[in-house]
Amino acid sequence: MNSSLLLSVLALCLGAANSQSNAKTCASCHSTAGLCTQKTGYVTCSCTSGYVGNGVNCTPIASCTTDTCCSQGYYWDNRVGYKVCTDINECADSTTNKCVFTSTCVDKKGIYLCGSTKNISCNGTICAFDEDCVSFENSAECEDPCFDYQELNGTTRLSTINSTGVFTTDRYNFGWFRYIGSGLRIQEGCVGPVKCGSAEPFTLNSSHPAIGEGIVMMNLLANTVSGCTAAGTIPVKACPGGYYVYKFSGSLKSEVYCTGKYRSSVLIYQY
């Protein structure tokens, strides 16, 4: 494997990707075909033999005819002798591959990961320290992520939330994101497991970068039942106007990036 692929999120490979869901209690698993496995503080739901799905939704194999029977990242292989949910190779399909460069895409079971674009030629140019190479109208261009991002609800993954029901995940989010909510950013420091709507959420290991520092690779923590452990890195940028943006590139762990509140006024800066 090319070393350039071993970026931030590949260091998040702390578990295997499979067709299951994390939840607080067994009550969230499928009522008749769900297999509930007890963990410390939460459970995992999967489907029993003869069924396909993510453990919350399970369909008899004999009744399945379309991709809707399968978990995200899989398709229904209806060929004679198969009849099984098969991994989608997102890297091989331009409609599903959200990596800027196909060469940095790594396919895994049910998911895929995008490698780093740092110091890679972006349509003939190496991007400045405060820009990133992004896809724009079927081309690659250097852009300031402070003005080219997607929005993500930060209030549903606060560090003050004790996880309940079926847990959420950020493993399918790709690109630059800004949290929407009053003064929200990724939480700094340890918060503990089964928080933020997740089983073992990610937080930052240190303080956010300051205005003018450009895109900074920040160390992550995984808040596991055994304590906080190192969990790779994530690109972060402090933006004028009082907010931060973060680059998500997929994750093998079915977790979320935990959020917390801060005083956005300290970030306001005029060029």
XYZ file of N, CA and C in Angstrom:
813
model
N 0.845 -1.203 0.000
C 0.000 0.000 0.000
C 0.876 1.248 0.000
N 0.550 2.233 -0.815
C 1.286 3.487 -0.871
C 1.241 4.184 0.473
N 2.411 4.674 0.952
C 2.472 5.297 2.273
C 1.611 6.532 2.377
N 1.336 7.184 1.246
C 0.506 8.395 1.283
C -0.923 8.092 1.688
N -1.283 6.809 1.610
C -2.644 6.444 1.987
C -2.802 6.308 3.491
N -1.667 6.195 4.173
C -1.745 5.948 5.607
C -1.859 7.243 6.371
N -2.879 7.999 6.089
C -3.085 9.273 6.739
C -3.889 9.125 7.992
N -4.324 10.277 8.421
C -5.157 10.442 9.588
C -6.096 9.300 9.888
N -7.117 9.128 9.013
C -8.163 8.186 9.364
C -7.742 6.747 9.302
N -6.709 6.416 8.564
C -6.288 5.026 8.558
C -5.800 4.631 9.943
N -5.380 5.609 10.720
C -4.983 5.337 12.094
C -6.191 5.112 12.982
N -7.375 5.323 12.436
C -8.596 5.062 13.186
C -9.022 3.608 13.037
N -8.198 2.818 12.370
C -8.557 1.424 12.103
C -8.376 0.601 13.368
N -9.230 0.835 14.318
C -9.127 0.163 15.604
C -10.148 -0.960 15.725
N -10.886 -1.207 14.679
C -11.899 -2.259 14.721
C -12.286 -2.640 13.316
N -12.980 -3.732 13.183
C -13.360 -4.207 11.861
C -14.700 -3.649 11.450
N -14.824 -3.376 10.153
C -16.101 -2.904 9.623
C -16.972 -4.105 9.307
N -18.202 -4.124 9.783
C -19.095 -5.226 9.465
C -20.531 -4.765 9.554
N -21.470 -5.689 9.266
C -22.887 -5.342 9.214
C -23.508 -5.469 10.596
N -23.284 -4.471 11.409
C -23.881 -4.456 12.728
C -24.090 -3.014 13.156
N -24.863 -2.829 14.206
C -25.139 -1.500 14.732
C -24.873 -1.490 16.228
N -24.387 -0.353 16.723
C -24.220 -0.178 18.158
C -25.466 0.484 18.729
N -25.859 0.079 19.916
C -27.045 0.635 20.568
C -26.858 0.573 22.080
N -27.721 1.266 22.790
C -27.625 1.273 24.249
C -28.124 -0.029 24.857
N -29.245 -0.545 24.352
C -29.816 -1.778 24.910
C -30.278 -2.715 23.802
N -30.548 -3.954 24.167
C -31.012 -4.962 23.210
C -32.374 -4.618 22.624
N -33.106 -3.736 23.281
C -34.433 -3.361 22.790
C -34.370 -2.713 21.415
N -33.198 -2.183 21.031
C -33.049 -1.535 19.728
C -32.778 -2.535 18.611
N -32.388 -3.756 18.958
C -32.119 -4.771 17.938
C -33.440 -5.275 17.343
N -33.350 -5.879 16.153
C -34.547 -6.413 15.498
C -35.271 -7.365 16.444
N -36.580 -7.235 16.517
C -37.363 -7.945 17.534
C -37.342 -9.457 17.395
N -37.232 -9.962 16.160
C -37.283 -11.415 15.969
C -35.995 -12.003 15.406
N -35.262 -11.233 14.605
C -34.059 -11.768 13.956
C -32.786 -11.083 14.426
N -32.896 -10.236 15.433
C -31.730 -9.515 15.915
C -30.926 -10.326 16.915
N -29.612 -10.323 16.745
C -28.698 -10.971 17.683
C -28.026 -9.877 18.500
N -28.230 -9.877 19.807
C -27.720 -8.825 20.683
C -26.484 -9.324 21.430
N -25.382 -8.595 21.299
C -24.140 -8.937 21.989
C -23.820 -7.852 23.008
N -23.708 -8.219 24.252
C -23.485 -7.252 25.324
C -22.039 -6.772 25.335
N -21.856 -5.465 25.386
C -20.560 -4.839 25.568
C -20.580 -4.102 26.904
N -19.501 -3.440 27.252
C -19.469 -2.670 28.493
C -20.173 -1.340 28.291
N -21.399 -1.244 28.773
C -22.152 -0.002 28.684
C -23.043 0.118 27.469
N -22.944 -0.819 26.530
C -23.774 -0.782 25.325
C -23.841 -2.174 24.712
N -24.523 -2.303 23.577
C -24.636 -3.594 22.896
C -24.364 -3.415 21.405
N -24.114 -4.524 20.718
C -24.066 -4.519 19.256
C -25.201 -5.402 18.748
N -25.866 -4.924 17.707
C -26.967 -5.662 17.085
C -26.511 -6.203 15.733
N -26.748 -7.467 15.473
C -26.493 -8.069 14.166
C -27.660 -8.999 13.850
N -27.692 -9.502 12.632
C -28.798 -10.377 12.220
C -28.408 -11.844 12.384
N -29.364 -12.653 12.791
C -29.112 -14.077 12.963
C -28.968 -14.761 11.603
N -28.508 -15.987 11.618
C -28.322 -16.765 10.393
C -29.627 -16.858 9.610
N -29.524 -16.670 8.301
C -30.700 -16.710 7.441
C -31.294 -15.350 7.171
N -30.699 -14.309 7.783
C -31.164 -12.936 7.597
C -29.992 -12.044 7.191
N -30.321 -10.931 6.544
C -29.315 -9.924 6.203
C -29.794 -8.574 6.716
N -28.838 -7.682 6.978
C -29.169 -6.358 7.486
C -28.147 -5.887 8.495
N -28.495 -4.834 9.222
C -27.547 -4.231 10.160
C -27.836 -4.557 11.620
N -28.738 -5.486 11.863
C -29.064 -5.873 13.228
C -30.259 -5.137 13.792
N -30.482 -3.929 13.327
C -31.679 -3.173 13.690
C -32.777 -3.493 12.686
N -32.391 -3.543 11.416
C -33.286 -3.968 10.334
C -32.746 -5.278 9.759
N -33.542 -6.320 9.797
C -33.136 -7.633 9.288
C -34.213 -8.175 8.341
N -33.771 -8.745 7.213
C -34.689 -9.290 6.210
C -34.322 -10.742 5.927
N -35.297 -11.644 5.841
C -34.984 -13.032 5.480
C -34.302 -13.083 4.112
N -33.256 -13.859 4.007
C -32.545 -13.978 2.734
C -33.502 -14.412 1.624
N -34.421 -15.286 1.938
C -35.367 -15.796 0.937
C -36.292 -14.711 0.413
N -36.467 -13.638 1.185
C -37.380 -12.561 0.789
C -36.665 -11.387 0.144
N -35.355 -11.366 0.207
C -34.599 -10.214 -0.287
C -34.475 -10.235 -1.805
N -34.765 -9.092 -2.427
C -34.649 -8.978 -3.885
C -33.908 -7.715 -4.315
N -33.683 -6.761 -3.392
C -33.034 -5.493 -3.755
C -31.966 -5.120 -2.732
N -31.220 -4.067 -3.064
C -30.144 -3.592 -2.197
C -30.647 -3.078 -0.853
N -31.933 -2.738 -0.761
C -32.466 -2.179 0.479
C -32.408 -3.174 1.634
N -32.241 -4.442 1.328
C -32.099 -5.454 2.383
C -30.753 -5.331 3.091
N -29.786 -4.772 2.404
C -28.407 -4.778 2.885
C -28.058 -3.518 3.675
N -27.002 -3.624 4.461
C -26.475 -2.474 5.184
C -25.849 -1.499 4.202
N -25.670 -0.243 4.637
C -25.009 0.743 3.792
C -23.616 0.245 3.424
N -23.254 0.423 2.157
C -21.955 -0.035 1.685
C -21.979 -1.414 1.049
N -23.173 -2.041 0.991
C -23.312 -3.365 0.391
C -24.432 -3.356 -0.653
N -24.360 -4.273 -1.607
C -25.438 -4.441 -2.575
C -25.891 -5.901 -2.555
N -27.126 -6.142 -3.032
C -27.677 -7.489 -3.039
C -27.261 -8.220 -4.304
N -26.476 -9.279 -4.137
C -26.037 -10.107 -5.260
C -27.055 -11.229 -5.428
N -27.893 -11.086 -6.452
C -29.028 -11.997 -6.641
C -28.720 -13.143 -7.597
N -27.446 -13.322 -7.947
C -27.098 -14.391 -8.877
C -27.354 -15.761 -8.252
N -27.654 -16.716 -9.107
C -27.884 -18.087 -8.643
C -26.620 -18.589 -7.942
N -26.801 -19.114 -6.755
C -25.667 -19.623 -6.001
C -25.038 -18.593 -5.085
N -25.505 -17.342 -5.177
C -24.946 -16.285 -4.325
C -25.971 -15.879 -3.266
N -26.945 -15.031 -3.650
C -27.972 -14.578 -2.710
C -27.337 -14.049 -1.424
N -26.569 -12.989 -1.560
C -25.829 -12.472 -0.415
C -25.574 -10.979 -0.580
N -25.422 -10.277 0.531
C -25.032 -8.866 0.492
C -23.527 -8.787 0.272
N -23.126 -8.105 -0.786
C -21.722 -8.041 -1.188
C -21.196 -6.616 -1.070
N -19.965 -6.492 -0.648
C -19.341 -5.182 -0.478
C -19.325 -4.395 -1.780
N -19.696 -3.113 -1.700
C -19.594 -2.203 -2.845
C -18.180 -1.642 -2.888
N -17.535 -1.725 -4.022
C -16.212 -1.110 -4.176
C -16.406 0.346 -4.586
N -16.573 1.214 -3.594
C -16.821 2.629 -3.873
C -15.676 3.271 -4.642
N -14.465 2.779 -4.433
C -13.295 3.367 -5.089
C -13.351 3.220 -6.610
N -14.059 2.195 -7.084
C -14.114 1.914 -8.517
C -15.258 2.631 -9.217
N -16.056 3.382 -8.461
C -17.235 4.039 -9.025
C -17.183 5.527 -8.714
N -17.110 6.348 -9.738
C -16.993 7.800 -9.556
C -18.222 8.409 -8.892
N -19.350 7.712 -8.938
C -20.564 8.251 -8.318
C -20.594 8.015 -6.806
N -19.799 7.069 -6.333
C -19.760 6.782 -4.893
C -18.452 7.203 -4.245
N -17.392 7.320 -5.019
C -16.076 7.674 -4.492
C -15.981 9.187 -4.291
N -15.920 9.624 -3.037
C -15.838 11.044 -2.728
C -14.414 11.510 -2.436
N -13.439 10.631 -2.650
C -12.040 11.041 -2.514
C -11.684 11.958 -3.683
N -10.830 12.935 -3.436
C -10.420 13.856 -4.499
C -9.662 13.100 -5.575
N -8.800 12.181 -5.170
C -8.029 11.382 -6.118
C -8.361 9.907 -5.925
N -8.665 9.214 -7.015
C -8.973 7.792 -6.941
C -7.803 7.011 -6.362
N -6.588 7.476 -6.613
C -5.395 6.775 -6.146
C -5.278 6.761 -4.627
N -5.995 7.659 -3.946
C -5.923 7.703 -2.482
C -7.080 6.974 -1.822
N -7.912 6.308 -2.609
C -9.094 5.618 -2.084
C -8.746 4.177 -1.707
N -9.158 3.777 -0.520
C -8.932 2.412 -0.039
C -10.278 1.782 0.288
N -10.635 0.706 -0.407
C -11.917 0.048 -0.176
C -11.801 -0.950 0.970
N -12.795 -0.925 1.861
C -12.890 -1.867 2.972
C -14.295 -2.456 2.968
N -14.537 -3.446 3.794
C -15.856 -4.067 3.845
C -16.905 -3.070 4.330
N -17.821 -2.714 3.444
C -18.917 -1.832 3.796
C -18.600 -0.356 3.800
N -17.338 -0.004 3.693
C -16.927 1.401 3.736
C -15.724 1.614 2.828
N -15.244 2.851 2.794
C -13.972 3.133 2.136
C -13.320 4.304 2.852
N -12.032 4.492 2.612
C -11.261 5.547 3.254
C -10.562 6.387 2.199
N -10.404 7.665 2.472
C -9.675 8.557 1.570
C -8.319 8.905 2.173
N -7.274 8.811 1.360
C -5.938 9.153 1.814
C -5.691 10.647 1.797
N -4.555 11.036 2.308
C -4.208 12.448 2.439
C -3.955 13.110 1.089
N -4.351 14.387 0.993
C -4.055 15.181 -0.204
C -2.914 16.153 0.061
N -2.327 16.099 1.241
C -1.239 17.005 1.604
C -0.021 16.750 0.722
N 0.508 17.830 0.138
C 1.706 17.794 -0.711
C 1.527 16.949 -1.973
N 0.278 16.691 -2.351
C -0.005 16.015 -3.614
C -0.349 17.070 -4.660
N 0.138 16.892 -5.874
C -0.141 17.851 -6.939
C -1.638 17.965 -7.164
N -2.142 19.182 -7.035
C -3.568 19.453 -7.212
C -3.744 20.165 -8.547
N -3.954 19.374 -9.591
C -4.069 19.923 -10.943
C -2.833 20.748 -11.297
N -1.663 20.219 -10.905
C -0.395 20.866 -11.233
C 0.124 21.821 -10.182
N -0.596 21.964 -9.063
C -0.210 22.915 -8.018
C -0.185 22.236 -6.654
N 0.806 22.589 -5.833
C 0.818 22.166 -4.439
C 0.108 23.247 -3.637
N -0.958 22.889 -2.944
C -1.778 23.877 -2.235
C -1.006 24.543 -1.102
N -1.356 25.792 -0.835
C -0.766 26.551 0.262
C -1.138 25.916 1.600
N -0.456 26.329 2.664
C -0.643 25.718 3.981
C -2.056 25.897 4.537
N -2.780 26.887 4.016
C -4.131 27.151 4.516
C -5.214 26.747 3.518
N -4.839 25.981 2.490
C -5.794 25.504 1.491
C -5.708 23.987 1.367
N -6.749 23.403 0.773
C -6.767 21.962 0.547
C -7.205 21.691 -0.882
N -6.778 20.563 -1.417
C -7.169 20.166 -2.765
C -8.549 19.521 -2.700
N -9.515 20.119 -3.383
C -10.891 19.627 -3.354
C -11.406 19.463 -4.778
N -12.451 18.669 -4.918
C -13.087 18.482 -6.222
C -14.022 19.649 -6.501
N -13.886 20.229 -7.688
C -14.735 21.353 -8.072
C -15.054 21.244 -9.546
N -16.342 20.995 -9.853
C -16.804 20.872 -11.235
C -15.931 19.901 -12.027
N -15.805 18.676 -11.481
C -15.062 17.584 -12.125
C -13.581 17.871 -12.290
N -13.054 18.773 -11.481
C -11.635 19.080 -11.518
C -11.128 19.236 -10.093
N -9.821 19.190 -9.920
C -9.212 19.367 -8.604
C -8.650 20.774 -8.496
N -9.004 21.479 -7.411
C -8.545 22.847 -7.210
C -8.184 23.086 -5.754
N -7.245 23.997 -5.529
C -6.898 24.408 -4.175
C -7.941 25.409 -3.690
N -8.574 25.119 -2.563
C -9.617 25.985 -2.024
C -9.416 26.176 -0.527
N -9.932 27.298 -0.024
C -9.932 27.559 1.410
C -11.141 26.855 2.018
N -10.933 25.846 2.879
C -12.072 25.101 3.431
C -12.973 25.937 4.332
N -12.510 27.131 4.739
C -13.363 28.007 5.545
C -14.565 28.505 4.751
N -14.465 28.415 3.416
C -15.542 28.905 2.558
C -16.067 27.821 1.622
N -15.665 26.580 1.877
C -16.097 25.460 1.038
C -16.270 24.238 1.935
N -17.417 24.162 2.607
C -17.645 23.097 3.583
C -19.104 22.646 3.569
N -19.339 21.503 4.195
C -20.694 21.007 4.430
C -21.062 21.275 5.891
N -22.350 21.341 6.170
C -22.802 21.606 7.531
C -23.224 20.310 8.224
N -22.941 20.252 9.519
C -23.268 19.074 10.307
C -23.875 19.531 11.632
N -24.968 18.901 12.027
C -25.635 19.255 13.281
C -24.753 18.880 14.462
N -24.284 19.876 15.195
C -23.411 19.608 16.330
C -24.135 19.377 17.633
N -25.416 19.699 17.687
C -26.159 19.587 18.945
C -26.540 18.154 19.288
N -26.514 17.258 18.311
C -26.908 15.870 18.557
C -25.744 15.008 19.033
N -24.545 15.576 19.094
C -23.363 14.803 19.484
C -22.545 15.515 20.562
N -23.225 16.284 21.392
C -22.566 17.012 22.472
C -21.976 16.060 23.515
N -20.883 16.490 24.140
C -20.217 15.672 25.154
C -21.083 15.475 26.388
N -22.103 16.310 26.552
C -23.005 16.202 27.704
C -24.110 15.176 27.495
N -24.196 14.625 26.285
C -25.262 13.669 25.959
C -24.821 12.245 26.295
N -25.630 11.550 27.067
C -25.424 10.123 27.289
C -26.103 9.366 26.145
N -25.366 8.504 25.482
C -25.870 7.820 24.290
C -27.055 6.916 24.615
N -28.105 7.014 23.804
C -29.294 6.179 23.962
C -29.737 5.674 22.591
N -30.656 4.704 22.588
C -31.197 4.209 21.326
C -30.128 3.613 20.432
N -30.325 3.715 19.113
C -29.334 3.270 18.134
C -28.314 4.388 17.954
N -27.043 4.065 18.053
C -25.998 5.079 17.992
C -25.778 5.566 16.558
N -25.277 6.782 16.441
C -24.990 7.372 15.133
C -23.521 7.154 14.771
N -23.154 7.541 13.556
C -21.781 7.351 13.094
C -21.384 8.436 12.109
N -20.097 8.753 12.090
C -19.545 9.699 11.116
C -18.722 8.986 10.045
N -18.781 7.662 10.015
C -17.910 6.908 9.110
C -18.240 7.135 7.636
N -19.439 7.629 7.330
C -19.822 7.850 5.932
C -19.726 9.320 5.528
N -19.136 10.155 6.366
C -18.973 11.575 6.045
C -17.609 11.816 5.410
N -17.610 12.533 4.288
C -16.366 12.813 3.572
C -16.301 14.288 3.190
N -15.134 14.882 3.356
C -14.936 16.281 3.002
C -14.835 17.167 4.230
N -14.900 18.476 4.000
C -14.790 19.458 5.075
C -16.156 19.757 5.671
N -16.202 19.834 7.004
C -17.460 20.062 7.711
C -17.317 21.173 8.750
N -18.428 21.892 8.923
C -18.558 22.877 10.003
C -19.766 22.482 10.848
N -19.604 22.522 12.161
C -20.718 22.183 13.045
C -21.673 23.354 13.183
N -22.958 23.050 13.013
C -24.007 24.054 13.160
C -24.578 23.942 14.567
N -24.658 25.071 15.239
C -25.090 25.142 16.626
C -24.363 26.314 17.255
N -24.824 26.792 18.369
C -24.250 27.972 19.000
C -22.866 27.675 19.565
N -21.821 28.117 18.839
C -20.450 27.973 19.310
C -20.025 26.543 19.561
N -20.144 25.671 18.558
C -19.796 24.266 18.726
C -18.559 23.896 17.925
N -17.776 23.017 18.480
C -16.583 22.485 17.821
C -16.336 21.081 18.371
N -15.369 20.356 17.812
C -15.032 19.045 18.362
C -14.501 19.228 19.782
N -14.987 18.403 20.681
C -14.613 18.485 22.092
C -13.122 18.202 22.279
N -12.504 18.927 23.191
C -11.108 18.700 23.544
C -11.027 17.865 24.816
N -10.089 16.917 24.860
C -9.887 16.103 26.050
C -10.828 14.915 26.142
N -10.680 14.152 27.216
C -11.462 12.930 27.406
C -12.872 13.236 27.907
N -13.833 12.482 27.433
C -15.226 12.620 27.891
C -15.781 11.301 28.414
N -15.118 10.199 28.093
C -15.593 8.889 28.511
C -16.411 8.202 27.430
N -16.645 6.894 27.571
C -17.401 6.133 26.570
C -18.901 6.320 26.709
N -19.625 5.854 25.684
C -21.093 5.894 25.627
C -21.588 7.323 25.847
N -20.973 8.225 25.111
C -21.335 9.641 25.124
C -21.523 10.117 23.690
N -22.143 11.275 23.540
C -22.208 11.964 22.247
C -23.025 11.207 21.194
N -23.856 10.258 21.618
C -24.622 9.456 20.669
C -23.808 8.353 20.042
N -22.719 7.961 20.708
C -21.772 6.999 20.163
C -21.295 6.071 21.279
N -20.620 4.985 20.917
C -20.089 4.058 21.923
C -18.748 4.539 22.467
N -17.807 4.812 21.566
C -16.468 5.251 21.955
C -16.074 6.443 21.079
N -16.661 7.611 21.344
C -16.510 8.775 20.457
C -15.084 9.306 20.388
N -14.836 10.044 19.304
C -13.542 10.694 19.112
C -13.566 12.114 19.670
N -12.465 12.534 20.279
C -12.264 13.917 20.716
C -10.840 14.331 20.361
N -10.545 15.630 20.474
C -9.193 16.113 20.203
C -8.314 15.931 21.433
N -7.047 15.644 21.195
C -6.097 15.418 22.281
C -5.458 16.709 22.780
N -5.674 17.818 22.061
C -5.049 19.086 22.446
C -5.927 20.241 21.990
N -5.460 21.460 22.236
C -6.236 22.651 21.899
C -6.317 22.859 20.394
N -7.396 23.479 19.964
C -7.588 23.803 18.551
C -6.513 24.781 18.059
N -6.256 24.784 16.749
C -5.307 25.760 16.196
C -5.877 27.166 16.255
N -4.998 28.142 16.092
C -5.401 29.545 16.117
C -5.557 30.069 14.697
N -6.242 31.193 14.575
C -6.361 31.866 13.281
C -4.965 32.146 12.737
N -4.774 31.880 11.458
C -3.497 32.149 10.812
C -2.561 30.961 10.768
N -2.880 29.881 11.486
C -2.013 28.701 11.491
C -2.293 27.765 10.322
N -3.337 28.060 9.567
C -3.661 27.234 8.416
C -4.277 25.908 8.817
N -4.143 24.923 7.929
C -4.682 23.587 8.190
C -3.678 22.818 9.042
N -4.125 22.379 10.207
C -3.251 21.710 11.168
C -3.745 20.281 11.400
N -2.821 19.330 11.399
C -3.170 17.950 11.716
C -3.227 17.804 13.233
N -4.425 17.528 13.760
C -4.638 17.434 15.197
C -4.770 15.970 15.627
N -4.149 15.645 16.761
C -4.240 14.286 17.293
C -5.620 14.023 17.883
N -6.107 12.811 17.664
C -7.418 12.399 18.163
C -7.294 11.418 19.320
N -8.356 11.379 20.132
C -8.492 10.395 21.193
C -9.738 9.561 20.938
N -9.664 8.277 21.235
C -10.846 7.420 21.252
C -11.212 7.206 22.711
N -12.444 7.559 23.065
C -12.895 7.444 24.447
C -13.444 6.046 24.685
N -12.564 5.108 24.970
C -12.933 3.708 25.111
C -13.279 3.371 26.559
N -13.811 2.180 26.763
C -14.149 1.738 28.120
C -12.895 1.545 28.965
N -11.747 1.424 28.313
C -10.480 1.258 29.029
C -9.772 2.581 29.274
N -10.367 3.673 28.796
C -9.758 4.983 28.933
C -9.506 5.622 27.577
N -8.891 6.788 27.577
C -8.593 7.496 26.335
C -7.352 6.906 25.679
N -7.455 6.622 24.385
C -6.323 6.076 23.646
C -6.109 6.879 22.370
N -4.879 6.883 21.874
C -4.555 7.600 20.642
C -5.354 7.019 19.487
N -5.851 7.911 18.610
C -6.743 7.451 17.530
C -6.499 8.204 16.237
N -5.243 8.405 15.871
C -4.943 9.033 14.599
C -5.021 10.546 14.646
N -5.203 11.161 13.491
C -5.226 12.615 13.376
C -6.346 13.065 12.449
N -6.651 14.368 12.502
C -7.682 14.947 11.647
C -7.257 16.360 11.257
N -7.436 16.760 9.979
C -7.120 18.134 9.573
C -8.151 19.109 10.139
N -7.663 20.202 10.740
C -8.524 21.209 11.363
C -8.047 22.594 10.952
N -8.986 23.521 10.765
C -8.622 24.909 10.487
C -9.536 25.854 11.252
N -8.933 26.889 11.867
C -9.690 27.958 12.520
C -10.011 29.019 11.477
N -11.275 29.429 11.422
C -11.733 30.330 10.364
C -12.128 31.705 10.899
N -11.909 32.761 10.104
C -12.388 34.095 10.461
C -13.914 34.059 10.625
N -14.417 34.752 11.602
C -15.846 34.734 11.846
C -16.220 33.874 13.032
N -15.258 33.120 13.586
C -15.518 32.409 14.822
C -15.993 30.984 14.698
N -15.412 30.192 13.803
C -15.783 28.780 13.707
C -14.595 27.968 13.213
N -14.724 26.659 13.304
C -13.690 25.734 12.839
C -14.266 24.824 11.755
N -13.384 24.318 10.901
C -13.777 23.309 9.921
C -12.867 22.097 10.084
N -13.424 20.922 9.771
C -12.730 19.652 9.971
C -12.888 18.789 8.721
N -11.842 18.050 8.387
C -11.916 17.185 7.218
C -12.109 15.732 7.646
N -13.235 15.149 7.203
C -13.535 13.747 7.479
C -13.179 12.913 6.252
N -12.575 11.765 6.484
C -12.118 10.923 5.374
C -12.508 9.468 5.532
N -13.566 9.218 6.320
C -13.995 7.854 6.559
C -13.335 7.279 7.806
N -13.898 6.209 8.318
C -13.362 5.571 9.521
C -13.856 4.138 9.602
N -12.995 3.236 10.040
C -13.425 1.864 10.263
C -14.270 1.753 11.522
N -14.071 2.673 12.442
C -14.837 2.659 13.690
C -16.181 3.331 13.477
N -17.233 2.704 13.963
C -18.583 3.255 13.798
C -18.886 4.226 14.929
N -18.171 5.351 14.942
C -18.288 6.325 16.021
C -18.547 7.719 15.460
N -18.674 8.700 16.359
C -18.833 10.092 15.950
C -17.721 10.931 16.561
N -17.544 12.123 15.991
C -16.668 13.125 16.588
C -17.521 13.922 17.569
N -17.151 13.872 18.832
C -17.923 14.494 19.902
C -17.751 16.014 19.867
N -18.807 16.753 20.171
C -18.741 18.214 20.141
C -18.880 18.815 21.534
N -18.425 20.058 21.648
C -18.552 20.821 22.880
C -18.657 22.289 22.544
N -19.024 23.105 23.512
C -19.203 24.535 23.280
C -17.922 25.300 23.592
N -17.757 26.445 22.918
C -16.615 27.322 23.157
C -17.058 28.756 22.928
N -16.220 29.693 23.296
C -16.518 31.110 23.083
C -16.035 31.502 21.695
N -16.956 31.548 20.741
C -16.575 31.835 19.354
C -15.971 33.217 19.197
N -16.234 34.137 20.124
C -15.731 35.502 20.000
C -14.209 35.558 20.016
N -13.571 34.564 20.631
C -12.114 34.592 20.707
C -11.484 34.311 19.352
N -12.281 33.800 18.410
C -11.742 33.462 17.099
C -11.848 34.601 16.093
N -12.706 35.582 16.358
C -12.973 36.620 15.371
C -11.690 37.369 15.034
N -11.431 37.466 13.757
C -10.169 38.040 13.294
C -10.430 38.756 11.982
N -9.828 39.883 11.818
C -9.976 40.648 10.581
C -8.667 40.621 9.804
N -8.762 40.283 8.532
C -7.560 40.292 7.702
C -7.175 41.726 7.364
